[in-house]
XYZ file of C-alpha atoms in Angstrom:
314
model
C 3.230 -16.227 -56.359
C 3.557 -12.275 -57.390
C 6.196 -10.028 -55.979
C 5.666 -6.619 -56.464
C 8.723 -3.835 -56.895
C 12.033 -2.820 -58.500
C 13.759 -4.333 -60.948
C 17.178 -2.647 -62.750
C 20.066 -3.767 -65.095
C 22.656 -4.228 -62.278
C 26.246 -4.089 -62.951
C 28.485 -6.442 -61.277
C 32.058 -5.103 -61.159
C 34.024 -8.414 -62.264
C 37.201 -6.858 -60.010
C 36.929 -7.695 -56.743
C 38.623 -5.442 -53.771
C 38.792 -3.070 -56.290
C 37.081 0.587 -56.474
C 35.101 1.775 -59.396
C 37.953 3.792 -60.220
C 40.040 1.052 -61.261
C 37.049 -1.450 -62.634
C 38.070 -2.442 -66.216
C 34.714 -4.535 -67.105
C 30.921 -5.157 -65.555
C 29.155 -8.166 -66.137
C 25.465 -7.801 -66.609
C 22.354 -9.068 -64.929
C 18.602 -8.329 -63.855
C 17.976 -7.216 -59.970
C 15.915 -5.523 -57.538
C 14.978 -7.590 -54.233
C 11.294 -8.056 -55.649
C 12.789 -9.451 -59.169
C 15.184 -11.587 -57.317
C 12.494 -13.021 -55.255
C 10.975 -13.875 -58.677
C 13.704 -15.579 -60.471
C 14.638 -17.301 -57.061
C 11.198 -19.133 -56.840
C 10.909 -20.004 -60.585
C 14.565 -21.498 -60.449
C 12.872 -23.776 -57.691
C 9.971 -24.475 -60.211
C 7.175 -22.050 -58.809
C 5.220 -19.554 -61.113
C 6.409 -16.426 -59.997
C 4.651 -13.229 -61.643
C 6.728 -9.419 -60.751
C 4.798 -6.547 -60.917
C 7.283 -3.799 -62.140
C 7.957 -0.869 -64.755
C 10.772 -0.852 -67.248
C 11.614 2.455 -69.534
C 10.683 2.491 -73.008
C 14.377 1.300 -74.252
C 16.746 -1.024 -74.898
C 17.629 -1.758 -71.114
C 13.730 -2.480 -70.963
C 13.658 -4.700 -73.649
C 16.163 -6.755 -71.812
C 14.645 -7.081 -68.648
C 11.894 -8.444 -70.416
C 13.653 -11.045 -72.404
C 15.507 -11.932 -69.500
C 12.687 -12.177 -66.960
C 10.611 -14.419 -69.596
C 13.030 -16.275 -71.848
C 15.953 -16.381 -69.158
C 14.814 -17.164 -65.542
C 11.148 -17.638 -66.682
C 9.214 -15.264 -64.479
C 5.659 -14.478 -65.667
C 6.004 -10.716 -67.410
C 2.472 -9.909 -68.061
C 2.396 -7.518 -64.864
C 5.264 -5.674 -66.212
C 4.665 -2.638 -67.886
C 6.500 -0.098 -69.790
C 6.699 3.996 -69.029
C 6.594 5.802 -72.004
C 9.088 9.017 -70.950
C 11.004 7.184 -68.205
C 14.237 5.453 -68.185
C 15.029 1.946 -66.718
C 17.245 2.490 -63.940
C 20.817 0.971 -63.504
C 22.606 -0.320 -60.213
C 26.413 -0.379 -60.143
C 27.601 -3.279 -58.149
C 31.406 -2.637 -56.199
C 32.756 -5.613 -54.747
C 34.539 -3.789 -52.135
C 34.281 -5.872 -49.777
C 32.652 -8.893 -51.687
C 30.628 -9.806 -48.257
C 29.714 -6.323 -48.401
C 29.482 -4.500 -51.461
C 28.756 -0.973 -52.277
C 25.613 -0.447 -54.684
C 25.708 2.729 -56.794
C 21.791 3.390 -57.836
C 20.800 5.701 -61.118
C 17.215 6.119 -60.715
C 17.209 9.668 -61.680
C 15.011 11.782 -62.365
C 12.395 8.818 -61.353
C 12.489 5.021 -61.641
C 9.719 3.780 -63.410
C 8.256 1.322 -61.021
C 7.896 4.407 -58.828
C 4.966 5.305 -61.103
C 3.035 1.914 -60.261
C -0.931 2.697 -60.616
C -3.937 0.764 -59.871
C -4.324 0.434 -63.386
C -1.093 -1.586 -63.482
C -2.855 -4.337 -62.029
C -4.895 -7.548 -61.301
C -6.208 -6.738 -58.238
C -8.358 -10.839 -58.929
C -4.531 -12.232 -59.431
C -3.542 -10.181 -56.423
C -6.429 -11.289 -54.372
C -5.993 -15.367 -55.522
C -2.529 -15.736 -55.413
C -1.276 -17.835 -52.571
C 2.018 -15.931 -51.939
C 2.533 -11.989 -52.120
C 5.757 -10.350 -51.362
C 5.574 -6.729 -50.823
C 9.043 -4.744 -50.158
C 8.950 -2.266 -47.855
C 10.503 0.350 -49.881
C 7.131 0.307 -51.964
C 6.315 2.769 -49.599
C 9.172 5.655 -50.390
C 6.751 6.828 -53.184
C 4.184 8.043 -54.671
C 1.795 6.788 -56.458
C 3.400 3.191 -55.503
C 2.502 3.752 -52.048
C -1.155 4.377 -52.504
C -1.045 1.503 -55.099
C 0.132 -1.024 -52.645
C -2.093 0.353 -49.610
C -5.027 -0.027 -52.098
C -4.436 -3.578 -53.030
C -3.245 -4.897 -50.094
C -6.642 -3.653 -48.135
C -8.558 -5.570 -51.026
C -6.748 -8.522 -50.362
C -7.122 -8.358 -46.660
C -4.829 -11.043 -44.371
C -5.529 -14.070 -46.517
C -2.186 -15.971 -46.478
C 0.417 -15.369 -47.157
C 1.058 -11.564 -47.158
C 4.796 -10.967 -47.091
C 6.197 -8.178 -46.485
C 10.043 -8.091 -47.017
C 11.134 -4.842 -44.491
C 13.711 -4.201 -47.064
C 15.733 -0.807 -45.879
C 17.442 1.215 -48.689
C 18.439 4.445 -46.902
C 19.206 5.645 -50.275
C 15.089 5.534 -51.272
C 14.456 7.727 -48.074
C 14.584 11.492 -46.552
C 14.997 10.063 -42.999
C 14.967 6.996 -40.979
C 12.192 7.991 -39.220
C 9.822 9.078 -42.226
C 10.621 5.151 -43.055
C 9.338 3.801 -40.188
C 6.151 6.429 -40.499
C 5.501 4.956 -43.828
C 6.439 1.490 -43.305
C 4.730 0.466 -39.524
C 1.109 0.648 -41.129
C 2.220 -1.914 -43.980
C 2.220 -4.425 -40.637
C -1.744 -4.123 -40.124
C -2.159 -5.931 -44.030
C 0.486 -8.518 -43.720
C 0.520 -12.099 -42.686
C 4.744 -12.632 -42.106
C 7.650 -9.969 -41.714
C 10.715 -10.871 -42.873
C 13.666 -8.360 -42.696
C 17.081 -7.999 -40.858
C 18.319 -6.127 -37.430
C 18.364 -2.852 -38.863
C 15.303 -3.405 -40.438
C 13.153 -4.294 -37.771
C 14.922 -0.972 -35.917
C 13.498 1.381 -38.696
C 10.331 -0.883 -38.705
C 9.350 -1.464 -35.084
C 11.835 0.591 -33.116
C 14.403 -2.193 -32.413
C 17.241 -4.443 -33.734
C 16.555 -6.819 -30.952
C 15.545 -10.063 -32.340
C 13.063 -11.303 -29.557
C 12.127 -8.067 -28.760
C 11.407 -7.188 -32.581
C 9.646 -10.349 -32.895
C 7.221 -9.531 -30.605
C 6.552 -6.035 -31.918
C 5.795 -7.885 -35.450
C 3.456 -10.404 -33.475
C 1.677 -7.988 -31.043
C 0.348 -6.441 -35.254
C -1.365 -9.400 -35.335
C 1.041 -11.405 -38.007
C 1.342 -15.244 -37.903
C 5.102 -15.121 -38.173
C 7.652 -12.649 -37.667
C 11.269 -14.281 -39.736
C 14.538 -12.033 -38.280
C 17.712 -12.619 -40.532
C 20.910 -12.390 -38.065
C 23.302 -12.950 -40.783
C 26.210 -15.699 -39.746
C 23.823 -16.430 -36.865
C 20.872 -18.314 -38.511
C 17.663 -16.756 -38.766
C 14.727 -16.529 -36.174
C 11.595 -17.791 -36.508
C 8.688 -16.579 -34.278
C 5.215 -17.131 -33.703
C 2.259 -15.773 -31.667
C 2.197 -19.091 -30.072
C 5.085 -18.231 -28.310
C 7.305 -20.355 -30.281
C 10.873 -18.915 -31.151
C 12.964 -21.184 -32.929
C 16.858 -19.872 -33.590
C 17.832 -21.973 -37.533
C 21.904 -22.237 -37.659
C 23.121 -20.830 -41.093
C 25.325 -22.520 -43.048
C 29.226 -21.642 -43.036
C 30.250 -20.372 -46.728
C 33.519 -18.646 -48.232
C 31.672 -15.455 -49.150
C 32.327 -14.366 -52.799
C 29.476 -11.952 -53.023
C 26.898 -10.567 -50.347
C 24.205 -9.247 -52.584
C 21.065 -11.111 -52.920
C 21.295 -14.124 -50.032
C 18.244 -11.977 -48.765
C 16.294 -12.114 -51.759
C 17.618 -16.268 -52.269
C 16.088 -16.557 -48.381
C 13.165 -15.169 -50.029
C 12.415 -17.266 -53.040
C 12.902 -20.420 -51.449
C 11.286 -19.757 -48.040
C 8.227 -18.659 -50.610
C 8.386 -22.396 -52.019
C 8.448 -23.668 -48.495
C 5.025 -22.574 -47.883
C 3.626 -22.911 -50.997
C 4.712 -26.824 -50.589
C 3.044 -26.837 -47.074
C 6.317 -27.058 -44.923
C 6.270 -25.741 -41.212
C 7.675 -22.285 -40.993
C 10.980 -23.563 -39.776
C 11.687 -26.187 -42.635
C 10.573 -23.092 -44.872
C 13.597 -20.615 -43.309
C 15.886 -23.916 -43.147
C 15.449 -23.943 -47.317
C 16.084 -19.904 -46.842
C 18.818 -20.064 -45.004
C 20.755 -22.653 -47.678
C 19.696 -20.613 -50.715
C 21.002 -17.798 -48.640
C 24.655 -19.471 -48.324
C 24.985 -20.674 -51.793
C 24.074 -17.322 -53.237
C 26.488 -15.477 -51.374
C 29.156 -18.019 -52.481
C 28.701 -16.900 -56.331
C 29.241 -13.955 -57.644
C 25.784 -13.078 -59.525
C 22.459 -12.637 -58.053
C 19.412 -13.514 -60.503
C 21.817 -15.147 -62.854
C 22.944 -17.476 -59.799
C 20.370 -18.563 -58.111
C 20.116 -22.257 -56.731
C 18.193 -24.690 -58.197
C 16.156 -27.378 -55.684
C 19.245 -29.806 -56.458
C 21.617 -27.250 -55.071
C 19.713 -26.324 -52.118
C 19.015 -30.292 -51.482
C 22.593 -31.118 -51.551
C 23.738 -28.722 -49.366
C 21.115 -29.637 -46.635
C 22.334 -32.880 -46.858
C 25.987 -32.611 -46.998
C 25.265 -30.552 -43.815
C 22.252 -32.050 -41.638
C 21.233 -35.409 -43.729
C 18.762 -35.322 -46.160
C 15.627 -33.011 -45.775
């Protein structure tokens, strides 16, 4: 699979319930949604490419050890800006189910400057899983880039896209949805949250979002609902609510981007779109029950156990 997006150094304050103010020491890690999604499908054994920019510095130079030699993601799509730096995120636990994110992209990230050049378009085109965040689309030349690839693809499965709402990465709620509804024409499954489907489709309804995703013509429209589970529709007219399962929350940062990763291996194994969220939803739990994101991430084991301490065995 190839996910396509941000990646930082994030910054995990190791205080929790406590303000930046009073944090005394960070520990340090690899993130952005589209890198998580990475590392969480090749910690479940797929080959998982990220299409990305790093600066030209020491911060770079880690991300790319870390993404190769550490979590094993493929790096070749990963290129390096010559005048940019590589941005930082500043993680405050406070609340840990909850946690404030403090983002220094400035002046520009570099994986805002993603170019056709950049990339594959045959790897794009052949590989069986692409996940596309939605905040691809808050810049230029990114947002061309993506539009561009994603029409030379066409709808061959599986498109992805993750709806992914940073308000941070955006003038205005509504120039997100502007830039983000088209995305829904090139895509084969939505997955994003109830305030994601409102800035993507106009409401944080589940069935009623679901069936704005459907009526673009996707085979599968995947609304998180937190504690509640998940939903999974189809243009069938199949809705199936998935139960989540009950955790003490130590961090809330990356059970999305867990979801991701593992739902990813669902279909690349061939699973119906239900076991696939099922395997979501437990990466989901266990990765909000640890503190780290990309360093954290389940393993099949982990994911197996906890489906079967819970339901039986899968």
């Amino acid at each position: 699979m190839v996910t396509v997006g941000r990646v930082s150094v994030d910054l995990y304050a190791e205080q929790v319930n406590t303000p930046i103010r009073s944090v005394t020491s960070f520990r340090k890690s690899i993130g952005g949604t589209a890198t998580n999604v990475a590392v969480a499908a090749a910690r479940l054994g797929r080959h998982a490419a990220l299409v990305t920019k790093v600066g030209d510095d020491p911060f770079g130079n880690y991300v790319r050890f870390a993404l190769e030699h550490t979590f094993g993601v493929d790096t070749r799509f990963v290129g390096t800006d010559p005048d940019l730096r590589t941005p930082l995120a500043f993680a405050e636990l406070t609340p840990p189910e909850n946690p404030s994110l403090v983002f220094y992209r400035e002046p520009r990230a570099p994986d805002m400057n993603l170019y056709p050049a950049d990339l594959d378009l045959d790897v794009l085109c052949r590989t069986p899983t692409l996940w596309i965040p939605a905040s691809r689309m808050a810049w230029e030349p990114s947002r061309s880039t993506v539009a561009g690839f994603l029409a030379e693809r066409g709808r061959k499965p599986h498109v992805v896209l993750d709806l992914d709402w940073r308000p941070m990465f955006w003038p205005s709620e509504q120039e997100a949805g502007r830039r983000i509804g088209p995305l829904l024409d090139h895509v084969t499954i939505a997955i994003g949250n109830r305030e994601e489907c409102r800035i993507a489709v106009g409401t944080d309804r589940p069935e009623e979002a679901a069936e704005r995703l459907l009526g673009r013509g996707l085979d599968a429209a995947v609304i998180k609902l937190g504690g509640e589970g998940v939903l999974v529709a189809t243009p069938d007219g199949e809705a199936t609510r998935i139960p989540s399962y009950p955790v003490e929350v130590v961090c809330g940062l990356g059970a999305g981007d867990a979801f991701g990763g593992a739902f990813c291996h669902g279909l690349q194994s061939g699973w119906s779109l239900v076991e696939a969220a099922r395997y979501g939803n437990a990466a989901g739990a266990i990765i909000a029950s640890r503190l780290m994101c990309a360093d954290d991430m389940p393993t099949l084991s982990d994911i197996d156990s906890l489906i079967s301490i819970s339901e039986g065995p899968v």
